[in-house]
Amino acid sequence: MVARLRWFSVVAVLALLWTLPAAAQQGAVSGVVVDNTGAPAAGAVVSLRGGTLSARTDPEGRFELRGLTGGSVTLVVRLIPFRPLETTVAVGRTDLRLELTRMAVTLDDIVITGTAGEGQQRREIANAVATVRVTEQLESAPVLSIGQLVNARAPGVQVTPPGGLVGGGERIMIRGRSSLSLRLTPLIYVDGVRVDDRSPTGGSGTGATSRLNDFNPDDIESIEIIKGPAAATLYGTEASSGVVQIITRRGKPGATQVQLSTRTGAAFVADPEGRWPINYFRQPNGEVVEFNIAQQETDRGTPLFRTGLLQGYSLDVSGGSEGAQYFAAVHYDDDQGAIGSNWSKKYGARLNLSVSPRAAWDANIQLGFNTLRTSFPNSNYIFGTVLSRPQVRDLPQRGFFTAPSEIWEREFELLENVDRLTTGGELRHRPASWLSHRLKVGLDLSRTDAISLTRRMGPESSVFFSPAQAQGAKSYNQRGLVSTTVDYSATATRELGSSLQLSTSAGAQYYRQNLTSLGASGQIFPSSDITSIIGAATRLGSDDQVENISVGVFGQLQVAWKNRFFLTGAIRGDDNSAFGQEFDFVTYPKVSASWVLSEEPFWKLGAIDNFRLRAAWGESGQQPQSFAALRTYQPITGQAGQSAVTPQFVGNPELGPERSREIEIGLDASLFNQRVGIDFTYYAQTTRDAILLRDVAPSSGFPQQQYVNAGTVQNRGFELLLDGRIIESRSFGWEVGLNLSRNKNEVLDIGLSGTPFLSFGYGNRFQAGFPVYGIFARKVISADRDANGVPINILCDGGTAEGLPGGQGVPCGTAPRVYIGQVDPKIDGAVSSTIRIKQRLAISGLLDFKRGHRNWTSSLWCPGILGCEEEIYPERADPVKAASSVLGYTDDAEWWRDMSFVKLREVSVSYQLPDAMARRFGANRAAVSLSGRNLHTWTKFEGLDPESYGAFAETGGGTPFEQNEVPQLRQFVLRINLSF
């Protein structure tokens, strides 16, 4: 027995001795990685210096490394856009908290948009690419749309809201107007799949929506924006106005992560009584009535506007292993506007899968579905208040132009219903260390139903309308769109020694858009209970189909020297179904260079951490409208009631795309140990062969005009982005940002012999030497008063030979129109500031501004509002200003007002709850934020809102009837984020 115990002891001791080295080999360290705000740094790579062992942090920022030896190890933590962290820790520590510091300039982050392969480091790309990190923005300030995300956060990108209607869509324009007649909006891609990107047509009603509203901001990881032809060469025809790429969220390896976000808030028109125009009226007895309809309605308990409730809910689940990751989300939004008939409901779901079945293969699959239901008020709701009539204030109209506001809400409906499915897949293969290729395919399917209904009215409503209108009417327009994307590219890389690398890329894209439309209308309903078109006495119907196909190929060669100097050349060829039959293949070249000087041995400027110079030259284009090149005939009724056709458009078989050429030069720099970042770009862009309409000789037999390549437009400007961390410590931080851009737009030539200019709207022109849609108007320069103070002897500016003001005074009836300004801001930008306290509390604000532009202010036009102070009391006003009211010309310079403004766009307070408090809710992390938007505006503009752009279409034409627009709503939103 003793012997057995002795042998057992020996074996036990030997086993213990054997396991001691094993125990040493199984040492571990674990902890959490956070950013300088205290938020988890998900996706950070924690590796062992000098070894191959590494781990990636989970959504909570946690990591663990096993199998460590020795008493201590050195860890290296990397995550873009943060500075790499290197620290030595004792083996066995399980409570590590590693804090990353954000870099002011990140040259090693991966950019997807505008690159030939799987993405490139920013240091390789010579053109400006703006990146909006959406997940970070949503942590501090809730937003309702993608336009709000982009606004004031990317220099050179102008975002104009449609007015204060929930469900309305923003208009995005990049680097000014590059076309005289075609679209001004950028192409939109979602995870590499091109999607329907039609911008709002402006005004109220169904035309004010934007397809960008279909996507949920909570599903988005980041947004990348390339801004001009030098960057958009690889996208070819249609990309000259820039490209916006929406990159949705992906799962990351690790445990399942659940995130729940809720928002609730209120939206309202601030101070309608103070901002609504006062209408004046002189009664027959001489008494003057000063009438403020907003004040009247508030006093009688029927205010023009309500406080709308905003609410939204989002739930997502993500996680996976190294070989497969997933992200799944659902969301629901229900927002009410400041008018009872304005609301928007949106719900949808998204599923993203990433799979790596083998080391050389990767696959990504995206599927997103969204449904949007939006109701808008009739445009006469606002029109009837701005153009109120004091003389009928005691009648049933209550001073409204036609009918009281509740009648417009009860008898009229404007609805838009959208169902949208966007799906795509990407397959990447690396058959060799020097070769990779990928294939992307995608579909964007949408159906839009636009419904306008006027009910048959009873006696209490019909008294305000004509008999025909009171009998009711309905129109229904259905628009179906199928967009197909196929994109293939391959990249081969070869090392030439230790310093030189060559990368050759080639690829092809196919894009097809099939648009079908179906319309029906009916008039005269037999009763108020019948609202279907089939029940109307008269009915009409129509349908249409338009298909557009683009095919492009490209080749690119990049030479890289020591990973700090990059020279790139590329060429793309395109064909499009809208080109004329006699127009051949179009090619777009590109050359660019990027040089990271701060990594050169000769760089001795210690205060400048990073410094890069970049320059790019390239071309892109924009196709004509689908049928612009075709000769067409329209159907008519011929003799004896037989069907016949008659000439419609003469067509142009030589019609080709507009071609934009751009050079941009810029620099990126960080100073003082990454405390200050600078991004500066200068660009000069020229668009040739701009498409215009010219008259057709009557002898051709075609009565309409002809599209031709004729005009030339130039845009020049600069973009500046500054980012600075003024104070940075564990207990307190202060960050300040500035973005500023300036654009000078000019028509160089309209290219139509014998035609000095083309006129549009109430005073817009295409004229050489002036901006696109330059404003020309009669300008009163002098006037006297008669005995009653009424302006007499009124003279207007006679103008100069160049069309500029400064000529002699002439009678206004014969005065020429002189140039007085432009419709787009010359300067726009924003200032942002964030204060962080103890890594849990953050207070941020955003101030944006636009300057140097004018719009025709219909809400201030005295003949339009039927009475203003200058007309009733001319002796009180400057005689020159009063003269404009007396003349009543729509093209008078007085009504083209300066729309410059500075707006306190956003103020938010966010707080990350202590972990112990979060666990009370069963969560790992909890954060709450309260934000306010559109809090105050500084402007000299006297109308409803300096941001209203009214009827401007996506091509920019039209007159901005902001008298139909609801002012921007003031919003307060509370958001709660929980992570489980």
PDB file of C-alpha atoms in Angstrom, residues 825-944:
ATOM      1  CA  PRO A 825     -24.643  80.137 -52.776  1.00  0.00           C
ATOM      2  CA  LYS A 826     -21.146  81.327 -53.563  1.00  0.00           C
ATOM      3  CA  ILE A 827     -19.960  80.304 -50.099  1.00  0.00           C
ATOM      4  CA  ASP A 828     -21.246  77.643 -47.758  1.00  0.00           C
ATOM      5  CA  GLY A 829     -19.848  75.907 -44.740  1.00  0.00           C
ATOM      6  CA  ALA A 830     -20.263  74.942 -41.128  1.00  0.00           C
ATOM      7  CA  VAL A 831     -18.628  75.197 -37.715  1.00  0.00           C
ATOM      8  CA  SER A 832     -18.968  72.316 -35.275  1.00  0.00           C
ATOM      9  CA  SER A 833     -17.866  71.945 -31.683  1.00  0.00           C
ATOM     10  CA  THR A 834     -17.953  69.053 -29.217  1.00  0.00           C
ATOM     11  CA  ILE A 835     -17.138  69.096 -25.515  1.00  0.00           C
ATOM     12  CA  ARG A 836     -16.576  65.767 -23.754  1.00  0.00           C
ATOM     13  CA  ILE A 837     -16.572  65.411 -19.981  1.00  0.00           C
ATOM     14  CA  LYS A 838     -15.131  62.307 -18.333  1.00  0.00           C
ATOM     15  CA  GLN A 839     -15.697  60.241 -21.463  1.00  0.00           C
ATOM     16  CA  ARG A 840     -19.417  59.886 -20.710  1.00  0.00           C
ATOM     17  CA  LEU A 841     -21.006  63.278 -21.297  1.00  0.00           C
ATOM     18  CA  ALA A 842     -20.770  65.008 -24.687  1.00  0.00           C
ATOM     19  CA  ILE A 843     -22.216  68.360 -25.725  1.00  0.00           C
ATOM     20  CA  SER A 844     -22.059  69.218 -29.418  1.00  0.00           C
ATOM     21  CA  GLY A 845     -23.308  71.917 -31.726  1.00  0.00           C
ATOM     22  CA  LEU A 846     -23.421  72.606 -35.455  1.00  0.00           C
ATOM     23  CA  LEU A 847     -23.689  76.029 -37.069  1.00  0.00           C
ATOM     24  CA  ASP A 848     -23.979  76.169 -40.854  1.00  0.00           C
ATOM     25  CA  PHE A 849     -24.190  79.035 -43.303  1.00  0.00           C
ATOM     26  CA  LYS A 850     -24.740  79.918 -46.965  1.00  0.00           C
ATOM     27  CA  ARG A 851     -23.982  83.256 -48.575  1.00  0.00           C
ATOM     28  CA  GLY A 852     -24.046  85.063 -51.913  1.00  0.00           C
ATOM     29  CA  HIS A 853     -27.309  83.893 -53.495  1.00  0.00           C
ATOM     30  CA  ARG A 854     -30.755  85.265 -54.249  1.00  0.00           C
ATOM     31  CA  ASN A 855     -34.211  83.874 -54.912  1.00  0.00           C
ATOM     32  CA  TRP A 856     -37.448  85.347 -56.189  1.00  0.00           C
ATOM     33  CA  THR A 857     -39.424  85.847 -52.979  1.00  0.00           C
ATOM     34  CA  SER A 858     -43.050  85.389 -53.882  1.00  0.00           C
ATOM     35  CA  SER A 859     -44.103  85.763 -50.249  1.00  0.00           C
ATOM     36  CA  LEU A 860     -42.855  89.376 -50.278  1.00  0.00           C
ATOM     37  CA  TRP A 861     -44.091  90.465 -53.712  1.00  0.00           C
ATOM     38  CA  CYS A 862     -46.506  93.274 -52.911  1.00  0.00           C
ATOM     39  CA  PRO A 863     -48.868  92.710 -55.838  1.00  0.00           C
ATOM     40  CA  GLY A 864     -48.810  89.059 -54.808  1.00  0.00           C
ATOM     41  CA  ILE A 865     -49.897  89.541 -51.209  1.00  0.00           C
ATOM     42  CA  LEU A 866     -52.464  92.122 -52.316  1.00  0.00           C
ATOM     43  CA  GLY A 867     -51.218  94.856 -50.077  1.00  0.00           C
ATOM     44  CA  CYS A 868     -48.008  95.871 -48.337  1.00  0.00           C
ATOM     45  CA  GLU A 869     -46.898  98.808 -46.276  1.00  0.00           C
ATOM     46  CA  GLU A 870     -45.184 100.555 -49.190  1.00  0.00           C
ATOM     47  CA  GLU A 871     -48.470 100.663 -51.112  1.00  0.00           C
ATOM     48  CA  ILE A 872     -50.602 101.877 -48.212  1.00  0.00           C
ATOM     49  CA  TYR A 873     -48.046 104.245 -46.680  1.00  0.00           C
ATOM     50  CA  PRO A 874     -45.693 105.181 -49.550  1.00  0.00           C
ATOM     51  CA  GLU A 875     -44.507 108.240 -47.648  1.00  0.00           C
ATOM     52  CA  ARG A 876     -42.963 106.004 -44.969  1.00  0.00           C
ATOM     53  CA  ALA A 877     -40.790 104.022 -47.338  1.00  0.00           C
ATOM     54  CA  ASP A 878     -37.768 104.827 -49.415  1.00  0.00           C
ATOM     55  CA  PRO A 879     -39.200 106.047 -52.753  1.00  0.00           C
ATOM     56  CA  VAL A 880     -37.027 103.612 -54.716  1.00  0.00           C
ATOM     57  CA  LYS A 881     -38.392 100.656 -52.742  1.00  0.00           C
ATOM     58  CA  ALA A 882     -41.936 101.994 -52.880  1.00  0.00           C
ATOM     59  CA  ALA A 883     -41.585 102.404 -56.653  1.00  0.00           C
ATOM     60  CA  SER A 884     -41.165  98.648 -57.063  1.00  0.00           C
ATOM     61  CA  SER A 885     -44.444  98.091 -55.244  1.00  0.00           C
ATOM     62  CA  VAL A 886     -46.211 100.625 -57.449  1.00  0.00           C
ATOM     63  CA  LEU A 887     -44.844  99.164 -60.691  1.00  0.00           C
ATOM     64  CA  GLY A 888     -45.625  95.576 -59.674  1.00  0.00           C
ATOM     65  CA  TYR A 889     -43.236  93.983 -62.189  1.00  0.00           C
ATOM     66  CA  THR A 890     -42.513  90.325 -61.452  1.00  0.00           C
ATOM     67  CA  ASP A 891     -39.018  90.785 -62.874  1.00  0.00           C
ATOM     68  CA  ASP A 892     -38.160  93.701 -60.600  1.00  0.00           C
ATOM     69  CA  ALA A 893     -34.850  93.346 -58.744  1.00  0.00           C
ATOM     70  CA  GLU A 894     -36.617  94.260 -55.482  1.00  0.00           C
ATOM     71  CA  TRP A 895     -38.243  90.830 -55.326  1.00  0.00           C
ATOM     72  CA  TRP A 896     -35.000  88.902 -55.854  1.00  0.00           C
ATOM     73  CA  ARG A 897     -33.886  89.049 -52.225  1.00  0.00           C
ATOM     74  CA  ASP A 898     -30.610  88.049 -50.620  1.00  0.00           C
ATOM     75  CA  MET A 899     -31.114  84.577 -49.069  1.00  0.00           C
ATOM     76  CA  SER A 900     -27.854  84.449 -47.091  1.00  0.00           C
ATOM     77  CA  PHE A 901     -28.213  82.973 -43.620  1.00  0.00           C
ATOM     78  CA  VAL A 902     -26.458  81.480 -40.623  1.00  0.00           C
ATOM     79  CA  LYS A 903     -28.385  78.738 -38.831  1.00  0.00           C
ATOM     80  CA  LEU A 904     -27.917  77.047 -35.493  1.00  0.00           C
ATOM     81  CA  ARG A 905     -28.620  73.717 -37.093  1.00  0.00           C
ATOM     82  CA  GLU A 906     -28.063  71.345 -34.251  1.00  0.00           C
ATOM     83  CA  VAL A 907     -27.341  71.178 -30.522  1.00  0.00           C
ATOM     84  CA  SER A 908     -27.185  67.838 -28.747  1.00  0.00           C
ATOM     85  CA  VAL A 909     -26.313  66.402 -25.369  1.00  0.00           C
ATOM     86  CA  SER A 910     -25.438  62.704 -25.088  1.00  0.00           C
ATOM     87  CA  TYR A 911     -24.604  60.648 -22.010  1.00  0.00           C
ATOM     88  CA  GLN A 912     -23.298  57.117 -21.657  1.00  0.00           C
ATOM     89  CA  LEU A 913     -24.774  55.546 -18.562  1.00  0.00           C
ATOM     90  CA  PRO A 914     -22.471  53.764 -16.105  1.00  0.00           C
ATOM     91  CA  ASP A 915     -22.180  50.041 -16.775  1.00  0.00           C
ATOM     92  CA  ALA A 916     -23.902  49.175 -13.491  1.00  0.00           C
ATOM     93  CA  MET A 917     -26.915  51.274 -14.464  1.00  0.00           C
ATOM     94  CA  ALA A 918     -27.007  49.737 -17.954  1.00  0.00           C
ATOM     95  CA  ARG A 919     -27.088  46.253 -16.428  1.00  0.00           C
ATOM     96  CA  ARG A 920     -30.272  47.172 -14.595  1.00  0.00           C
ATOM     97  CA  PHE A 921     -31.941  47.196 -18.002  1.00  0.00           C
ATOM     98  CA  GLY A 922     -30.245  43.938 -18.911  1.00  0.00           C
ATOM     99  CA  ALA A 923     -27.925  45.818 -21.288  1.00  0.00           C
ATOM    100  CA  ASN A 924     -24.159  45.860 -21.626  1.00  0.00           C
ATOM    101  CA  ARG A 925     -24.170  49.508 -22.656  1.00  0.00           C
ATOM    102  CA  ALA A 926     -26.738  52.289 -22.591  1.00  0.00           C
ATOM    103  CA  ALA A 927     -26.585  55.816 -24.001  1.00  0.00           C
ATOM    104  CA  VAL A 928     -29.136  58.598 -24.176  1.00  0.00           C
ATOM    105  CA  SER A 929     -29.082  61.800 -26.250  1.00  0.00           C
ATOM    106  CA  LEU A 930     -31.270  64.861 -26.556  1.00  0.00           C
ATOM    107  CA  SER A 931     -30.938  67.054 -29.623  1.00  0.00           C
ATOM    108  CA  GLY A 932     -32.535  70.128 -31.123  1.00  0.00           C
ATOM    109  CA  ARG A 933     -32.508  71.080 -34.817  1.00  0.00           C
ATOM    110  CA  ASN A 934     -33.179  74.345 -36.667  1.00  0.00           C
ATOM    111  CA  LEU A 935     -32.986  76.276 -33.416  1.00  0.00           C
ATOM    112  CA  HIS A 936     -32.309  79.778 -34.724  1.00  0.00           C
ATOM    113  CA  THR A 937     -31.616  81.566 -38.008  1.00  0.00           C
ATOM    114  CA  TRP A 938     -29.706  84.810 -38.517  1.00  0.00           C
ATOM    115  CA  THR A 939     -30.658  86.398 -41.832  1.00  0.00           C
ATOM    116  CA  LYS A 940     -31.708  89.679 -43.437  1.00  0.00           C
ATOM    117  CA  PHE A 941     -34.314  87.831 -45.473  1.00  0.00           C
ATOM    118  CA  GLU A 942     -37.819  88.981 -44.534  1.00  0.00           C
ATOM    119  CA  GLY A 943     -39.779  86.052 -45.957  1.00  0.00           C
ATOM    120  CA  LEU A 944     -40.834  82.759 -44.425  1.00  0.00           C
TER     121      LEU A 944
END
